[in-house]
PDB file of C-alpha atoms and ligand atoms in Angstrom:
ATOM      1  CA  MET A  19       7.138   9.141  14.980  1.00  0.00           C
ATOM      2  CA  THR A  20       9.605   8.516  12.192  1.00  0.00           C
ATOM      3  CA  LEU A  21       8.929   8.859   8.502  1.00  0.00           C
ATOM      4  CA  ARG A  22      10.026   5.690   6.736  1.00  0.00           C
ATOM      5  CA  GLN A  23      11.499   5.509   3.285  1.00  0.00           C
ATOM      6  CA  ILE A  24       9.085   4.119   0.701  1.00  0.00           C
ATOM      7  CA  LEU A  25      10.570   1.513  -1.643  1.00  0.00           C
ATOM      8  CA  ILE A  26      10.144   2.186  -5.334  1.00  0.00           C
ATOM      9  CA  HIS A  27       9.310  -0.555  -7.826  1.00  0.00           C
ATOM     10  CA  PRO A  28      11.167  -2.564  -9.057  1.00  0.00           C
ATOM     11  CA  ASP A  29      12.424  -3.959  -5.764  1.00  0.00           C
ATOM     12  CA  PRO A  30      12.550  -7.652  -4.820  1.00  0.00           C
ATOM     13  CA  ARG A  31      10.934  -6.863  -1.448  1.00  0.00           C
ATOM     14  CA  LEU A  32       7.785  -5.689  -3.237  1.00  0.00           C
ATOM     15  CA  LYS A  33       7.442  -9.124  -4.879  1.00  0.00           C
ATOM     16  CA  LYS A  34       7.520 -11.274  -1.742  1.00  0.00           C
ATOM     17  CA  VAL A  35       4.788 -12.883   0.310  1.00  0.00           C
ATOM     18  CA  CYS A  36       4.943 -11.340   3.800  1.00  0.00           C
ATOM     19  CA  ASP A  37       4.963 -13.182   7.129  1.00  0.00           C
ATOM     20  CA  PRO A  38       2.097 -13.016   9.627  1.00  0.00           C
ATOM     21  CA  VAL A  39       2.546 -10.778  12.655  1.00  0.00           C
ATOM     22  CA  ALA A  40       2.955 -13.106  15.661  1.00  0.00           C
ATOM     23  CA  GLU A  41       1.975 -10.592  18.338  1.00  0.00           C
ATOM     24  CA  VAL A  42       1.053  -6.929  18.671  1.00  0.00           C
ATOM     25  CA  THR A  43       4.199  -5.592  20.305  1.00  0.00           C
ATOM     26  CA  ASP A  44       5.503  -2.058  20.874  1.00  0.00           C
ATOM     27  CA  GLU A  45       7.571  -2.541  17.745  1.00  0.00           C
ATOM     28  CA  ILE A  46       4.409  -3.245  15.714  1.00  0.00           C
ATOM     29  CA  ARG A  47       2.618  -0.235  17.251  1.00  0.00           C
ATOM     30  CA  LYS A  48       5.607   1.963  16.360  1.00  0.00           C
ATOM     31  CA  LEU A  49       5.642   0.554  12.830  1.00  0.00           C
ATOM     32  CA  ALA A  50       1.915   1.321  12.400  1.00  0.00           C
ATOM     33  CA  ASP A  51       2.377   4.892  13.715  1.00  0.00           C
ATOM     34  CA  ASP A  52       5.327   5.462  11.411  1.00  0.00           C
ATOM     35  CA  MET A  53       3.471   4.019   8.424  1.00  0.00           C
ATOM     36  CA  LEU A  54       0.423   6.246   8.994  1.00  0.00           C
ATOM     37  CA  ALA A  55       2.658   9.319   9.285  1.00  0.00           C
ATOM     38  CA  THR A  56       4.549   8.286   6.144  1.00  0.00           C
ATOM     39  CA  MET A  57       1.279   7.700   4.269  1.00  0.00           C
ATOM     40  CA  TYR A  58      -0.234  11.086   5.252  1.00  0.00           C
ATOM     41  CA  GLU A  59       3.019  12.864   4.426  1.00  0.00           C
ATOM     42  CA  ALA A  60       3.320  11.261   0.964  1.00  0.00           C
ATOM     43  CA  PRO A  61       0.296  11.910   0.625  1.00  0.00           C
ATOM     44  CA  GLY A  62      -1.472   8.618   0.057  1.00  0.00           C
ATOM     45  CA  ILE A  63      -4.561   6.706   1.193  1.00  0.00           C
ATOM     46  CA  GLY A  64      -2.892   3.371   1.925  1.00  0.00           C
ATOM     47  CA  LEU A  65       0.515   1.900   2.716  1.00  0.00           C
ATOM     48  CA  ALA A  66       1.592  -1.698   3.266  1.00  0.00           C
ATOM     49  CA  ALA A  67       4.524  -2.794   5.471  1.00  0.00           C
ATOM     50  CA  PRO A  68       6.615  -4.265   2.597  1.00  0.00           C
ATOM     51  CA  GLN A  69       6.566  -0.802   0.979  1.00  0.00           C
ATOM     52  CA  VAL A  70       8.735   0.388   3.854  1.00  0.00           C
ATOM     53  CA  GLY A  71      10.840  -2.767   3.717  1.00  0.00           C
ATOM     54  CA  VAL A  72       9.151  -4.595   6.605  1.00  0.00           C
ATOM     55  CA  MET A  73       8.066  -8.036   5.407  1.00  0.00           C
ATOM     56  CA  LYS A  74       5.065  -8.344   7.713  1.00  0.00           C
ATOM     57  CA  ARG A  75       1.341  -8.725   7.033  1.00  0.00           C
ATOM     58  CA  LEU A  76       0.179  -5.265   8.060  1.00  0.00           C
ATOM     59  CA  PHE A  77      -1.212  -2.276   6.216  1.00  0.00           C
ATOM     60  CA  VAL A  78      -2.635   1.125   7.044  1.00  0.00           C
ATOM     61  CA  MET A  79      -5.241   3.149   5.200  1.00  0.00           C
ATOM     62  CA  ASP A  80      -7.413   6.242   5.412  1.00  0.00           C
ATOM     63  CA  CYS A  81      -9.654   6.915   2.433  1.00  0.00           C
ATOM     64  CA  VAL A  82     -11.221  10.107   3.824  1.00  0.00           C
ATOM     65  CA  LYS A  83     -10.239  12.586   1.155  1.00  0.00           C
ATOM     66  CA  GLU A  84     -12.122  15.758   2.061  1.00  0.00           C
ATOM     67  CA  GLN A  85      -9.800  18.355   3.536  1.00  0.00           C
ATOM     68  CA  ASP A  86     -11.956  19.266   6.536  1.00  0.00           C
ATOM     69  CA  ALA A  87     -13.264  15.787   7.315  1.00  0.00           C
ATOM     70  CA  THR A  88     -12.117  13.858  10.381  1.00  0.00           C
ATOM     71  CA  PRO A  89      -9.357  11.402   9.467  1.00  0.00           C
ATOM     72  CA  GLU A  90     -10.154   7.704   9.832  1.00  0.00           C
ATOM     73  CA  PRO A  91      -6.794   5.979  10.176  1.00  0.00           C
ATOM     74  CA  MET A  92      -7.052   2.192  10.096  1.00  0.00           C
ATOM     75  CA  VAL A  93      -4.416  -0.418  10.891  1.00  0.00           C
ATOM     76  CA  LEU A  94      -5.060  -3.950   9.637  1.00  0.00           C
ATOM     77  CA  ILE A  95      -2.797  -6.721  10.935  1.00  0.00           C
ATOM     78  CA  ASN A  96      -2.900 -10.222   9.388  1.00  0.00           C
ATOM     79  CA  PRO A  97      -5.918  -9.281   7.240  1.00  0.00           C
ATOM     80  CA  GLU A  98      -7.963 -11.989   5.556  1.00  0.00           C
ATOM     81  CA  VAL A  99     -10.569 -11.564   2.852  1.00  0.00           C
ATOM     82  CA  SER A 100     -13.721 -13.302   4.064  1.00  0.00           C
ATOM     83  CA  TRP A 101     -16.052 -12.259   1.231  1.00  0.00           C
ATOM     84  CA  VAL A 102     -16.051 -10.344  -2.054  1.00  0.00           C
ATOM     85  CA  SER A 103     -19.037  -9.074  -4.036  1.00  0.00           C
ATOM     86  CA  ASP A 104     -19.890 -10.451  -7.488  1.00  0.00           C
ATOM     87  CA  GLU A 105     -20.279  -6.887  -8.636  1.00  0.00           C
ATOM     88  CA  SER A 106     -17.032  -5.255  -9.685  1.00  0.00           C
ATOM     89  CA  ASN A 107     -15.810  -1.707  -9.837  1.00  0.00           C
ATOM     90  CA  VAL A 108     -13.179   0.115 -11.896  1.00  0.00           C
ATOM     91  CA  TYR A 109     -10.910   2.660 -10.244  1.00  0.00           C
ATOM     92  CA  GLU A 110      -7.914   4.511 -11.522  1.00  0.00           C
ATOM     93  CA  GLU A 111      -5.249   3.262  -9.139  1.00  0.00           C
ATOM     94  CA  GLY A 112      -1.861   4.556  -8.199  1.00  0.00           C
ATOM     95  CA  CYS A 113       0.735   3.394  -5.698  1.00  0.00           C
ATOM     96  CA  LEU A 114       3.284   5.170  -3.518  1.00  0.00           C
ATOM     97  CA  SER A 115       5.856   2.632  -4.746  1.00  0.00           C
ATOM     98  CA  ILE A 116       5.062   3.526  -8.370  1.00  0.00           C
ATOM     99  CA  PRO A 117       4.900   7.335  -8.201  1.00  0.00           C
ATOM    100  CA  GLU A 118       2.864   9.288 -10.732  1.00  0.00           C
ATOM    101  CA  GLN A 119       1.662   6.253 -12.679  1.00  0.00           C
ATOM    102  CA  TYR A 120      -2.038   5.518 -12.794  1.00  0.00           C
ATOM    103  CA  ALA A 121      -4.148   2.871 -14.487  1.00  0.00           C
ATOM    104  CA  GLU A 122      -7.667   1.506 -14.323  1.00  0.00           C
ATOM    105  CA  VAL A 123      -8.000  -1.737 -12.372  1.00  0.00           C
ATOM    106  CA  THR A 124     -11.160  -3.836 -12.031  1.00  0.00           C
ATOM    107  CA  ARG A 125     -11.779  -5.397  -8.617  1.00  0.00           C
ATOM    108  CA  PRO A 126     -14.770  -6.593  -6.592  1.00  0.00           C
ATOM    109  CA  ALA A 127     -16.834  -3.526  -5.650  1.00  0.00           C
ATOM    110  CA  GLU A 128     -17.184  -4.658  -2.031  1.00  0.00           C
ATOM    111  CA  VAL A 129     -14.999  -6.740   0.205  1.00  0.00           C
ATOM    112  CA  ARG A 130     -15.261  -8.068   3.724  1.00  0.00           C
ATOM    113  CA  MET A 131     -12.039  -8.380   5.713  1.00  0.00           C
ATOM    114  CA  ARG A 132     -11.142  -9.809   9.064  1.00  0.00           C
ATOM    115  CA  TRP A 133      -7.988  -8.652  10.838  1.00  0.00           C
ATOM    116  CA  LEU A 134      -6.209  -8.205  14.110  1.00  0.00           C
ATOM    117  CA  GLY A 135      -6.311  -4.654  15.462  1.00  0.00           C
ATOM    118  CA  LEU A 136      -3.654  -2.796  17.435  1.00  0.00           C
ATOM    119  CA  ASP A 137      -5.903  -3.529  20.433  1.00  0.00           C
ATOM    120  CA  GLY A 138      -5.107  -7.234  19.983  1.00  0.00           C
ATOM    121  CA  GLN A 139      -8.764  -7.913  19.121  1.00  0.00           C
ATOM    122  CA  SER A 140     -10.213  -9.462  15.999  1.00  0.00           C
ATOM    123  CA  HIS A 141     -12.160  -7.057  13.769  1.00  0.00           C
ATOM    124  CA  GLU A 142     -14.360  -7.587  10.745  1.00  0.00           C
ATOM    125  CA  GLU A 143     -15.761  -4.967   8.418  1.00  0.00           C
ATOM    126  CA  GLN A 144     -17.235  -4.607   4.984  1.00  0.00           C
ATOM    127  CA  PHE A 145     -15.701  -2.006   2.705  1.00  0.00           C
ATOM    128  CA  ASP A 146     -17.170  -0.409  -0.391  1.00  0.00           C
ATOM    129  CA  ALA A 147     -16.240   2.244  -2.960  1.00  0.00           C
ATOM    130  CA  LEU A 148     -12.715   3.634  -2.584  1.00  0.00           C
ATOM    131  CA  TRP A 149     -12.223   1.841   0.750  1.00  0.00           C
ATOM    132  CA  ALA A 150     -12.815  -1.534  -0.951  1.00  0.00           C
ATOM    133  CA  THR A 151     -10.368  -0.774  -3.740  1.00  0.00           C
ATOM    134  CA  CYS A 152      -7.732   0.517  -1.332  1.00  0.00           C
ATOM    135  CA  ALA A 153      -8.081  -2.445   1.053  1.00  0.00           C
ATOM    136  CA  GLN A 154      -7.670  -4.923  -1.820  1.00  0.00           C
ATOM    137  CA  HIS A 155      -4.732  -2.999  -3.304  1.00  0.00           C
ATOM    138  CA  GLU A 156      -2.955  -2.983   0.084  1.00  0.00           C
ATOM    139  CA  PHE A 157      -3.854  -6.616   0.752  1.00  0.00           C
ATOM    140  CA  ASP A 158      -2.210  -7.511  -2.582  1.00  0.00           C
ATOM    141  CA  HIS A 159       1.030  -5.865  -1.419  1.00  0.00           C
ATOM    142  CA  LEU A 160       1.222  -8.429   1.415  1.00  0.00           C
ATOM    143  CA  ASN A 161       1.296 -11.152  -1.243  1.00  0.00           C
ATOM    144  CA  GLY A 162       3.894  -9.424  -3.416  1.00  0.00           C
ATOM    145  CA  LYS A 163       1.357  -8.200  -5.924  1.00  0.00           C
ATOM    146  CA  LEU A 164       1.239  -4.696  -7.408  1.00  0.00           C
ATOM    147  CA  PHE A 165      -1.593  -2.984  -9.287  1.00  0.00           C
ATOM    148  CA  ILE A 166       0.492  -3.068 -12.483  1.00  0.00           C
ATOM    149  CA  ASP A 167       0.311  -6.877 -12.330  1.00  0.00           C
ATOM    150  CA  TYR A 168      -3.322  -6.456 -13.460  1.00  0.00           C
ATOM    151  CA  LEU A 169      -2.224  -4.615 -16.610  1.00  0.00           C
ATOM    152  CA  GLY A 170      -1.048  -6.035 -19.902  1.00  0.00           C
ATOM    153  CA  PRO A 171       2.664  -6.933 -20.242  1.00  0.00           C
ATOM    154  CA  MET A 172       3.435  -3.951 -22.517  1.00  0.00           C
ATOM    155  CA  LYS A 173       1.962  -1.364 -20.168  1.00  0.00           C
ATOM    156  CA  ARG A 174       3.615  -3.034 -17.183  1.00  0.00           C
ATOM    157  CA  LYS A 175       7.009  -3.053 -18.875  1.00  0.00           C
ATOM    158  CA  MET A 176       6.644   0.595 -19.870  1.00  0.00           C
ATOM    159  CA  ILE A 177       5.844   1.649 -16.286  1.00  0.00           C
ATOM    160  CA  THR A 178       8.680  -0.492 -14.905  1.00  0.00           C
ATOM    161  CA  ARG A 179      11.156   1.173 -17.284  1.00  0.00           C
ATOM    162  CA  LYS A 180       9.989   4.614 -16.141  1.00  0.00           C
ATOM    163  CA  MET A 181      10.487   3.576 -12.524  1.00  0.00           C
ATOM    164  CA  GLU A 182      13.985   2.259 -13.225  1.00  0.00           C
ATOM    165  CA  LYS A 183      14.820   5.611 -14.767  1.00  0.00           C
ATOM    166  CA  LEU A 184      13.322   7.474 -11.779  1.00  0.00           C
ATOM    167  CA  LYS A 185      15.388   5.379  -9.373  1.00  0.00           C
ATOM    168  CA  ARG A 186      18.572   6.070 -11.322  1.00  0.00           C
ATOM    169  CA  GLU A 187      17.832   9.807 -11.268  1.00  0.00           C
ATOM    170  CA  ARG A 188      17.109   9.765  -7.538  1.00  0.00           C
ATOM    171  CA  ALA A 189      20.292   7.810  -6.839  1.00  0.00           C
ATOM    172  CA  ARG A 190      22.267  10.320  -8.860  1.00  0.00           C
ATOM    173  CA  GLU A 191      20.671  13.258  -6.996  1.00  0.00           C
ATOM    174  CA  ALA A 192      21.368  11.649  -3.623  1.00  0.00           C
ATOM    175  CA  GLY A 193      24.961  11.031  -4.726  1.00  0.00           C
ATOM    176  CA  SER A 194      25.557  14.625  -5.760  1.00  0.00           C
ATOM    177  CA  LYS A 195      24.001  15.889  -2.527  1.00  0.00           C
ATOM    178  CA  ASP A 196      26.434  13.733  -0.516  1.00  0.00           C
ATOM    179  CA  PHE A 197      29.264  15.138  -2.584  1.00  0.00           C
ATOM    180  CA  LEU A 198      28.228  18.759  -1.867  1.00  0.00           C
ATOM    181  CA  SER A 199      27.738  18.348   1.869  1.00  0.00           C
TER     182      SER A 199
HETATM  183 NI1   NI B 201       0.432   0.393  -3.497  1.00  0.00          NI
END
């Protein structure tokens, strides 16, 4: 298993519509394993392939938050939304590509998705609560959409500026580390 580097917004790869996965290959299985490890390490509850620079329609999630509970890692390949509830829900969302920024986003409270599993079989499941929010947030990533796209232009611009600053600082730190080694 290899931890992958998570892209930080703004990055053109986070704004693109991803391509369907043609077949579940060893490469895809390795990608899913790496993404789950990267997500748990972060730590986060969801991670989409474009966030690690792979422009494919695949995301992983595990919304079990309790420390002692059994993890429930899920891998969704080529997911499709087959139904959403009329009822909506507000959650304070964050994103591993937009570290330490949180904002309330309104989405359908429940969602039904169909996807291809790592077993090559078609799966369908209905998600609610945090799972529903997470699945929709990750699904958005596959279409180049971020949670800040639901916010007003001022708030979005403010967060984007903070991220640009963070990226500059990280680049500088990486540069000085190279210099010292
Ligand atoms: Ni995200």
